[in-house]
Coordinates of N, CA, C and O in Angstrom, one line a residue:
M17 N 67.1 97.1 103.8 CA 68.0 96.7 102.8 C 69.3 96.3 103.3 O 69.8 95.2 103.0
L18 N 69.8 97.0 104.3 CA 71.1 96.7 104.8 C 71.1 95.4 105.7 O 72.1 94.8 105.9
R19 N 70.0 95.0 106.1 CA 69.8 93.8 106.9 C 70.2 92.6 106.1 O 70.7 91.6 106.6
E20 N 70.0 92.6 104.8 CA 70.3 91.4 104.0 C 71.7 91.5 103.4 O 72.1 90.5 102.7
I21 N 72.4 92.5 103.6 CA 73.8 92.7 103.1 C 74.8 92.3 104.3 O 74.6 92.9 105.4
L22 N 75.7 91.5 104.0 CA 76.6 91.0 105.1 C 78.1 91.3 104.8 O 78.5 91.4 103.6
A23 N 78.8 91.5 105.9 CA 80.3 91.5 105.8 C 80.7 90.2 106.5 O 80.2 89.9 107.6
I24 N 81.7 89.5 105.9 CA 82.2 88.3 106.5 C 83.7 88.5 106.8 O 84.4 88.8 105.9
T25 N 84.0 88.3 108.1 CA 85.4 88.4 108.5 C 86.3 87.5 107.7 O 86.0 86.3 107.5
G26 N 87.4 88.1 107.1 CA 88.3 87.3 106.4 C 88.0 87.2 104.9 O 88.8 86.6 104.1
K27 N 86.9 87.7 104.5 CA 86.5 87.7 103.1 C 86.3 89.2 102.6 O 85.5 89.9 103.2
P28 N 87.0 89.6 101.5 CA 86.8 91.0 101.1 C 85.4 91.1 100.4 O 84.8 90.2 99.9
G29 N 84.9 92.3 100.4 CA 83.6 92.6 99.8 C 82.4 92.5 100.6 O 82.5 92.3 101.9
L30 N 81.3 92.5 100.0 CA 80.0 92.4 100.7 C 79.2 91.2 100.0 O 79.4 90.9 98.9
F31 N 78.3 90.7 100.8 CA 77.5 89.5 100.4 C 76.0 89.7 100.7 O 75.7 90.3 101.7
K32 N 75.2 89.1 99.8 CA 73.8 89.2 100.0 C 73.3 87.8 100.4 O 73.7 86.8 99.8
I33 N 72.4 87.8 101.4 CA 71.8 86.5 101.8 C 70.8 86.0 100.8 O 70.0 86.8 100.3
V34 N 71.0 84.8 100.3 CA 70.2 84.2 99.3 C 69.2 83.2 100.0 O 68.0 83.2 99.7
S35 N 69.7 82.4 100.9 CA 68.9 81.4 101.6 C 69.6 81.1 102.9 O 70.8 81.4 103.2
H36 N 68.9 80.3 103.8 CA 69.5 79.8 105.0 C 68.8 78.5 105.4 O 67.6 78.3 105.1
S37 N 69.5 77.7 106.1 CA 69.0 76.5 106.6 C 69.8 76.0 107.8 O 71.0 76.0 107.7
G38 N 69.2 75.7 108.8 CA 69.9 75.3 110.0 C 71.0 76.3 110.4 O 70.7 77.4 110.7
K39 N 72.2 75.8 110.4 CA 73.3 76.7 110.8 C 74.1 77.2 109.7 O 75.3 77.5 109.8
T40 N 73.6 77.2 108.5 CA 74.3 77.6 107.3 C 73.5 78.7 106.5 O 72.3 78.6 106.4
L41 N 74.3 79.7 106.1 CA 73.7 80.7 105.2 C 74.2 80.4 103.8 O 75.4 80.1 103.6
I42 N 73.4 80.7 102.8 CA 73.9 80.7 101.4 C 73.9 82.2 101.0 O 72.9 82.9 101.1
V43 N 75.1 82.6 100.7 CA 75.3 84.0 100.3 C 75.8 84.2 98.9 O 76.3 83.2 98.3
E44 N 75.6 85.4 98.4 CA 76.1 85.7 97.0 C 77.0 86.9 97.1 O 76.6 87.9 97.7
D45 N 78.2 86.8 96.5 CA 79.1 87.9 96.4 C 78.5 89.0 95.5 O 78.1 88.7 94.4
L46 N 78.4 90.2 96.1 CA 77.8 91.3 95.3 C 78.6 91.6 94.0 O 78.0 92.1 93.0
V47 N 79.9 91.4 94.0 CA 80.7 91.7 92.8 C 80.7 90.6 91.8 O 80.3 90.8 90.6
S48 N 81.0 89.4 92.2 CA 81.2 88.3 91.3 C 79.8 87.5 91.0 O 79.7 86.9 90.0
G49 N 78.9 87.6 92.0 CA 77.7 86.9 91.8 C 77.8 85.4 92.2 O 76.8 84.7 92.1
K50 N 78.9 85.0 92.7 CA 79.1 83.6 93.1 C 78.4 83.3 94.4 O 78.5 84.2 95.3
R51 N 77.8 82.2 94.5 CA 77.2 81.8 95.7 C 78.0 80.7 96.4 O 78.6 79.9 95.8
F52 N 77.9 80.8 97.8 CA 78.6 79.8 98.6 C 78.0 79.7 100.0 O 77.4 80.7 100.4
P53 N 78.2 78.6 100.7 CA 77.7 78.5 102.0 C 78.6 79.1 103.0 O 79.8 79.2 102.9
V54 N 78.0 79.6 104.1 CA 78.8 80.2 105.2 C 78.3 79.5 106.5 O 77.1 79.5 106.8
S55 N 79.2 78.9 107.2 CA 78.8 78.2 108.4 C 78.6 79.2 109.6 O 79.0 80.3 109.6
A56 N 77.9 78.7 110.6 CA 77.7 79.5 111.8 C 78.9 79.8 112.6 O 78.9 80.7 113.4
R57 N 80.0 79.1 112.3 CA 81.3 79.4 113.0 C 82.0 80.6 112.5 O 82.8 81.2 113.2
E58 N 81.7 81.0 111.3 CA 82.3 82.2 110.7 C 81.7 83.5 111.3 O 80.5 83.5 111.6
R59 N 82.5 84.5 111.4 CA 82.0 85.8 111.9 C 81.3 86.6 110.8 O 81.9 87.0 109.8
V60 N 80.0 86.7 110.9 CA 79.2 87.4 109.9 C 78.4 88.5 110.6 O 77.9 88.3 111.6
V61 N 78.4 89.7 110.0 CA 77.7 90.8 110.5 C 76.9 91.5 109.4 O 77.3 91.7 108.3
S62 N 75.6 91.8 109.8 CA 74.7 92.5 108.8 C 75.1 94.0 108.9 O 75.4 94.5 109.9
L63 N 75.1 94.6 107.7 CA 75.4 96.0 107.7 C 74.4 96.8 108.5 O 74.7 97.9 109.0
G64 N 73.2 96.3 108.6 CA 72.1 97.0 109.4 C 72.5 97.0 110.9 O 71.8 97.8 111.6
D65 N 73.4 96.2 111.3 CA 73.7 96.1 112.7 C 75.0 96.9 113.1 O 75.4 97.0 114.2
I66 N 75.6 97.6 112.1 CA 76.8 98.3 112.3 C 76.5 99.8 112.5 O 75.6 100.4 111.9
A67 N 77.3 100.3 113.5 CA 77.2 101.8 113.8 C 78.6 102.3 113.9 O 79.5 101.5 114.2
M68 N 78.7 103.6 113.8 CA 80.1 104.2 114.0 C 80.0 105.2 115.2 O 79.0 105.8 115.4
Y69 N 81.1 105.3 115.9 CA 81.2 106.1 117.1 C 81.1 107.6 116.7 O 81.8 108.1 115.8
T70 N 80.3 108.4 117.5 CA 80.3 109.8 117.4 C 80.5 110.3 118.8 O 80.4 109.6 119.8
E71 N 80.6 111.6 119.0 CA 80.8 112.2 120.3 C 79.5 112.1 121.1 O 79.6 112.1 122.3
S72 N 78.3 112.1 120.5 CA 77.1 112.0 121.2 C 76.6 110.6 121.4 O 76.6 110.0 122.4
E73 N 76.2 109.9 120.3 CA 75.8 108.6 120.3 C 76.2 107.9 119.0 O 76.5 108.5 118.1
D74 N 76.2 106.6 119.0 CA 76.6 105.8 117.8 C 75.6 106.1 116.7 O 74.4 106.2 116.9
K75 N 76.1 106.2 115.5 CA 75.3 106.6 114.3 C 75.2 105.3 113.5 O 76.3 104.8 113.0
P76 N 74.0 104.9 113.1 CA 73.8 103.7 112.3 C 74.5 103.9 110.9 O 74.5 104.9 110.4
L77 N 75.0 102.8 110.4 CA 75.7 102.8 109.1 C 74.8 103.3 108.0 O 75.2 104.0 107.1
G78 N 73.5 102.9 108.1 CA 72.5 103.3 107.0 C 72.4 104.8 107.0 O 72.4 105.4 105.9
E79 N 72.4 105.5 108.1 CA 72.3 107.0 108.1 C 73.5 107.6 107.5 O 73.4 108.6 106.8
I80 N 74.7 107.0 107.8 CA 75.9 107.6 107.3 C 76.0 107.4 105.8 O 76.3 108.3 105.0
L81 N 75.6 106.2 105.3 CA 75.6 106.0 103.9 C 74.6 106.9 103.2 O 74.9 107.4 102.1
D82 N 73.4 107.1 103.8 CA 72.5 108.1 103.2 C 73.0 109.5 103.1 O 72.9 110.2 102.1
T83 N 73.8 109.9 104.1 CA 74.4 111.2 104.2 C 75.4 111.3 103.0 O 75.4 112.3 102.3
I84 N 76.3 110.3 102.9 CA 77.3 110.3 101.8 C 76.6 110.4 100.5 O 76.9 111.2 99.6
Y85 N 75.6 109.5 100.3 CA 74.9 109.5 99.0 C 74.2 110.8 98.6 O 74.3 111.3 97.5
T86 N 73.7 111.5 99.6 CA 73.0 112.8 99.4 C 74.1 113.9 99.1 O 73.9 114.6 98.1
K87 N 75.1 113.9 99.8 CA 76.2 115.0 99.6 C 77.0 114.7 98.4 O 77.5 115.7 97.8
E88 N 77.1 113.5 97.9 CA 77.8 113.2 96.7 C 76.9 113.1 95.5 O 77.3 112.7 94.4
D89 N 75.6 113.4 95.6 CA 74.6 113.2 94.5 C 74.6 111.9 93.9 O 74.5 111.7 92.7
G90 N 74.8 110.8 94.7 CA 74.8 109.5 94.3 C 76.0 109.0 93.5 O 76.0 107.9 92.9
K91 N 77.0 109.8 93.5 CA 78.3 109.5 92.8 C 79.2 108.7 93.7 O 79.2 108.8 94.9
K92 N 80.1 107.9 93.1 CA 81.1 107.1 93.8 C 82.2 108.0 94.3 O 82.4 109.1 93.8
L93 N 82.8 107.6 95.3 CA 84.0 108.3 95.9 C 85.3 107.7 95.3 O 85.4 106.5 95.1
D94 N 86.2 108.6 95.1 CA 87.6 108.1 94.6 C 88.4 108.0 95.9 O 89.1 108.9 96.4
V95 N 88.4 106.7 96.4 CA 89.1 106.5 97.7 C 90.6 106.7 97.6 O 91.2 107.3 98.5
K96 N 91.2 106.4 96.5 CA 92.7 106.6 96.3 C 93.0 108.1 96.4 O 94.0 108.5 97.0
E97 N 92.2 108.9 95.7 CA 92.3 110.3 95.7 C 92.2 110.9 97.1 O 92.9 111.8 97.5
I98 N 91.2 110.4 97.8 CA 90.9 110.9 99.2 C 92.1 110.6 100.0 O 92.5 111.5 100.8
I99 N 92.6 109.4 99.9 CA 93.8 109.1 100.8 C 95.0 110.0 100.5 O 95.7 110.4 101.4
S100 N 95.3 110.2 99.2 CA 96.4 111.0 98.8 C 96.3 112.5 99.1 O 97.3 113.2 99.3
S101 N 95.1 113.0 99.0 CA 94.9 114.5 99.1 C 94.4 114.9 100.6 O 95.2 115.3 101.4
D102 N 93.2 114.7 100.8 CA 92.6 115.2 102.1 C 92.9 114.3 103.3 O 93.1 114.8 104.4
G103 N 92.9 113.0 103.1 CA 93.0 112.1 104.2 C 91.6 111.6 104.5 O 90.6 112.3 104.3
L104 N 91.5 110.3 104.9 CA 90.2 109.7 105.1 C 89.4 110.4 106.2 O 88.2 110.6 106.0
K105 N 90.0 110.7 107.3 CA 89.3 111.3 108.4 C 88.8 112.7 108.1 O 87.7 113.1 108.4
T106 N 89.6 113.4 107.3 CA 89.2 114.8 106.9 C 88.0 114.7 106.0 O 87.0 115.5 106.2
K107 N 88.0 113.8 105.1 CA 86.8 113.6 104.2 C 85.6 113.1 105.0 O 84.5 113.6 104.8
F108 N 85.8 112.2 105.9 CA 84.7 111.6 106.6 C 84.1 112.7 107.5 O 82.8 112.7 107.7
E109 N 84.9 113.7 108.0 CA 84.4 114.7 108.8 C 83.4 115.6 108.1 O 82.5 116.3 108.7
E110 N 83.5 115.7 106.7 CA 82.5 116.5 105.9 C 81.1 115.8 106.0 O 80.2 116.6 106.0
Y111 N 81.1 114.5 106.2 CA 79.8 113.9 106.3 C 79.3 113.8 107.8 O 78.1 114.0 108.0
I112 N 80.2 113.4 108.7 CA 79.8 113.2 110.1 C 80.8 114.1 110.9 O 81.8 113.6 111.4
P113 N 80.5 115.4 111.1 CA 81.4 116.3 111.8 C 81.7 115.9 113.2 O 82.8 116.2 113.7
D114 N 80.8 115.2 113.9 CA 81.0 114.9 115.3 C 81.5 113.4 115.6 O 81.4 112.9 116.6
F115 N 82.1 112.8 114.5 CA 82.6 111.4 114.7 C 83.7 111.4 115.7 O 84.5 112.4 115.9
D116 N 83.9 110.3 116.5 CA 84.9 110.2 117.5 C 86.2 109.9 116.9 O 86.5 108.8 116.4
K117 N 87.1 110.9 116.8 CA 88.3 110.8 116.1 C 89.3 109.8 116.8 O 90.2 109.3 116.1
D118 N 89.1 109.5 118.1 CA 90.0 108.5 118.8 C 89.5 107.1 118.5 O 90.4 106.2 118.4
R119 N 88.3 106.8 118.3 CA 87.8 105.5 118.2 C 87.5 105.0 116.8 O 87.4 103.9 116.5
V120 N 87.4 106.0 115.8 CA 87.2 105.7 114.4 C 88.5 105.8 113.7 O 89.1 106.8 113.7
H121 N 89.0 104.7 113.2 CA 90.3 104.6 112.6 C 90.2 104.8 111.0 O 89.1 104.6 110.4
D122 N 91.4 105.1 110.4 CA 91.4 105.2 109.0 C 90.9 104.0 108.3 O 90.2 104.1 107.3
S123 N 91.2 102.8 108.8 CA 90.8 101.6 108.2 C 89.3 101.4 108.2 O 88.7 100.9 107.2
D124 N 88.6 101.9 109.2 CA 87.2 101.9 109.3 C 86.6 102.8 108.2 O 85.6 102.4 107.5
V125 N 87.1 104.0 108.1 CA 86.6 104.9 107.1 C 86.9 104.4 105.7 O 86.0 104.5 104.8
K126 N 88.0 103.9 105.4 CA 88.3 103.3 104.1 C 87.4 102.2 103.8 O 86.8 102.1 102.6
K127 N 87.1 101.3 104.7 CA 86.1 100.2 104.5 C 84.7 100.8 104.2 O 84.0 100.3 103.3
L128 N 84.3 101.8 105.0 CA 83.0 102.4 104.8 C 82.9 103.0 103.4 O 81.9 102.8 102.7
F129 N 83.9 103.7 102.9 CA 83.9 104.3 101.6 C 83.9 103.2 100.5 O 83.2 103.4 99.5
T130 N 84.6 102.2 100.7 CA 84.7 101.1 99.8 C 83.3 100.4 99.7 O 82.8 100.1 98.6
W131 N 82.7 100.1 100.8 CA 81.3 99.6 100.9 C 80.3 100.5 100.2 O 79.5 100.0 99.4
Y132 N 80.4 101.8 100.4 CA 79.5 102.7 99.8 C 79.6 102.6 98.3 O 78.6 102.5 97.6
N133 N 80.9 102.6 97.7 CA 81.1 102.5 96.3 C 80.5 101.2 95.7 O 79.8 101.2 94.7
L134 N 80.7 100.1 96.4 CA 80.2 98.8 96.0 C 78.6 98.8 95.9 O 78.0 98.4 95.0
L135 N 78.0 99.4 97.0 CA 76.6 99.4 97.0 C 76.0 100.3 95.9 O 75.0 100.0 95.3
V136 N 76.6 101.5 95.7 CA 76.2 102.4 94.7 C 76.3 101.7 93.3 O 75.4 101.8 92.4
D137 N 77.4 101.0 93.1 CA 77.6 100.3 91.8 C 76.5 99.3 91.6 O 76.1 99.1 90.4
K138 N 76.0 98.7 92.6 CA 75.0 97.7 92.5 C 73.6 98.3 92.5 O 72.6 97.5 92.6
G139 N 73.5 99.6 92.5 CA 72.2 100.2 92.3 C 71.4 100.6 93.6 O 70.3 101.0 93.6
Y140 N 72.1 100.4 94.7 CA 71.4 100.8 96.0 C 71.4 102.3 96.1 O 72.4 102.9 95.9
T141 N 70.3 102.8 96.5 CA 70.2 104.3 96.7 C 69.6 104.7 98.0 O 69.8 105.8 98.4
K142 N 69.0 103.8 98.7 CA 68.4 104.1 100.0 C 69.0 103.1 101.0 O 69.0 101.9 100.8
F143 N 69.5 103.6 102.1 CA 70.2 102.7 103.1 C 69.5 102.6 104.4 O 69.9 101.7 105.2
T144 N 68.5 103.4 104.8 CA 67.9 103.3 106.1 C 66.6 102.6 105.9 O 65.9 102.7 104.9
E145 N 66.2 101.9 107.0 CA 65.0 101.1 107.0 C 63.8 101.9 107.1 O 62.7 101.6 106.6
E146 N 63.9 103.1 107.8 CA 62.7 104.0 107.9 C 62.2 104.4 106.6 O 61.0 104.4 106.4
E147 N 63.0 104.8 105.7 CA 62.6 105.2 104.4 C 61.9 104.0 103.6 O 60.9 104.2 102.9
Q148 N 62.4 102.8 103.8 CA 61.8 101.7 103.1 C 60.5 101.4 103.7 O 59.6 101.0 103.0
K149 N 60.3 101.5 105.1 CA 59.0 101.3 105.7 C 58.0 102.3 105.2 O 56.9 102.0 104.9
E150 N 58.4 103.6 105.1 CA 57.5 104.6 104.6 C 57.1 104.3 103.1 O 55.9 104.4 102.8
E151 N 58.0 103.8 102.3 CA 57.7 103.5 100.9 C 56.7 102.3 100.9 O 55.8 102.4 100.1
S152 N 56.9 101.3 101.7 CA 56.0 100.2 101.7 C 54.7 100.5 102.2 O 53.7 100.0 101.7
S153 N 54.6 101.4 103.2 CA 53.2 101.8 103.6 C 52.5 102.7 102.6 O 51.3 102.6 102.4
K154 N 53.3 103.5 101.8 CA 52.7 104.2 100.7 C 52.2 103.3 99.6 O 51.1 103.5 99.1
E155 N 52.9 102.2 99.3 CA 52.5 101.3 98.4 C 51.3 100.5 98.8 O 50.3 100.3 98.0
E156 N 51.2 100.2 100.1 CA 50.0 99.5 100.6 C 48.8 100.4 100.5 O 47.7 100.0 100.2
E157 N 48.9 101.7 100.8 CA 47.8 102.7 100.7 C 47.4 102.7 99.3 O 46.2 102.8 99.0
A158 N 48.3 102.7 98.3 CA 47.9 102.8 96.9 C 47.2 101.6 96.5 O 46.3 101.7 95.6
L159 N 47.4 100.5 97.1 CA 46.8 99.2 96.7 C 45.4 99.1 97.3 O 44.6 98.3 96.8
E160 N 45.1 99.8 98.4 CA 43.8 99.7 99.0 C 42.7 100.3 98.0 O 43.0 101.3 97.3
E161 N 41.6 99.7 98.0 CA 40.5 100.2 97.1 C 39.9 101.4 97.7 O 39.6 101.4 98.9
P162 N 39.7 102.4 96.9 CA 39.0 103.6 97.4 C 37.5 103.3 97.8 O 36.9 102.5 97.1
K163 N 37.0 103.9 98.8 CA 35.7 103.7 99.2 C 34.7 104.4 98.2 O 35.0 105.5 97.7
S164 N 33.6 103.8 98.0 CA 32.6 104.4 97.1 C 32.0 105.6 97.9 O 32.0 105.8 99.1
D165 N 31.3 106.5 97.1 CA 30.7 107.7 97.7 C 29.6 107.3 98.7 O 29.5 108.0 99.7
K166 N 28.9 106.2 98.5 CA 27.9 105.8 99.4 C 28.5 105.4 100.8 O 27.9 105.6 101.8
E167 N 29.6 104.7 100.8 CA 30.3 104.3 102.0 C 30.8 105.5 102.8 O 30.9 105.5 104.0
K168 N 31.2 106.6 102.1 CA 31.7 107.8 102.8 C 30.7 108.6 103.5 O 30.9 109.2 104.5
E169 N 29.4 108.6 103.0 CA 28.3 109.4 103.6 C 27.8 108.7 104.9 O 27.6 107.5 104.9
P170 N 27.6 109.5 105.9 CA 27.0 108.9 107.1 C 25.5 108.6 106.9 O 24.9 109.3 106.1
K171 N 25.0 107.6 107.6 CA 23.6 107.2 107.4 C 22.7 107.9 108.4 O 23.0 108.2 109.4

């Protein structure tokens, strides 16, 4: 899911890939629904390729978003309230206790929380690819025809 969602440097918000041809992507703004072309010269990054620094190893964005979603019971975060009360890093530490406090900045956490809210608003509930692969394999199993009793018995 996160592979098709993009962040584009210099443009606020998130965008979904609609189509591509040659060196151009056609993207759709998740908020407004407007579509426009993005050239290969612009800096575009898929959310599936983003990770955040921790003390042990980098943690993929999808896992972090899943953790937030689970701990918040799928509810949005009040970013303004977090900034004025606890502070962004203090709140982020509730989700990822071992994040690298020197390399993860307040602006990174604010952007993460903003993206989380936007994705939840748009109905996204699962953010890791592993869960999506498991779901698709379960769907494939359900579509397979069950073997008849004669086929199950050895001859």
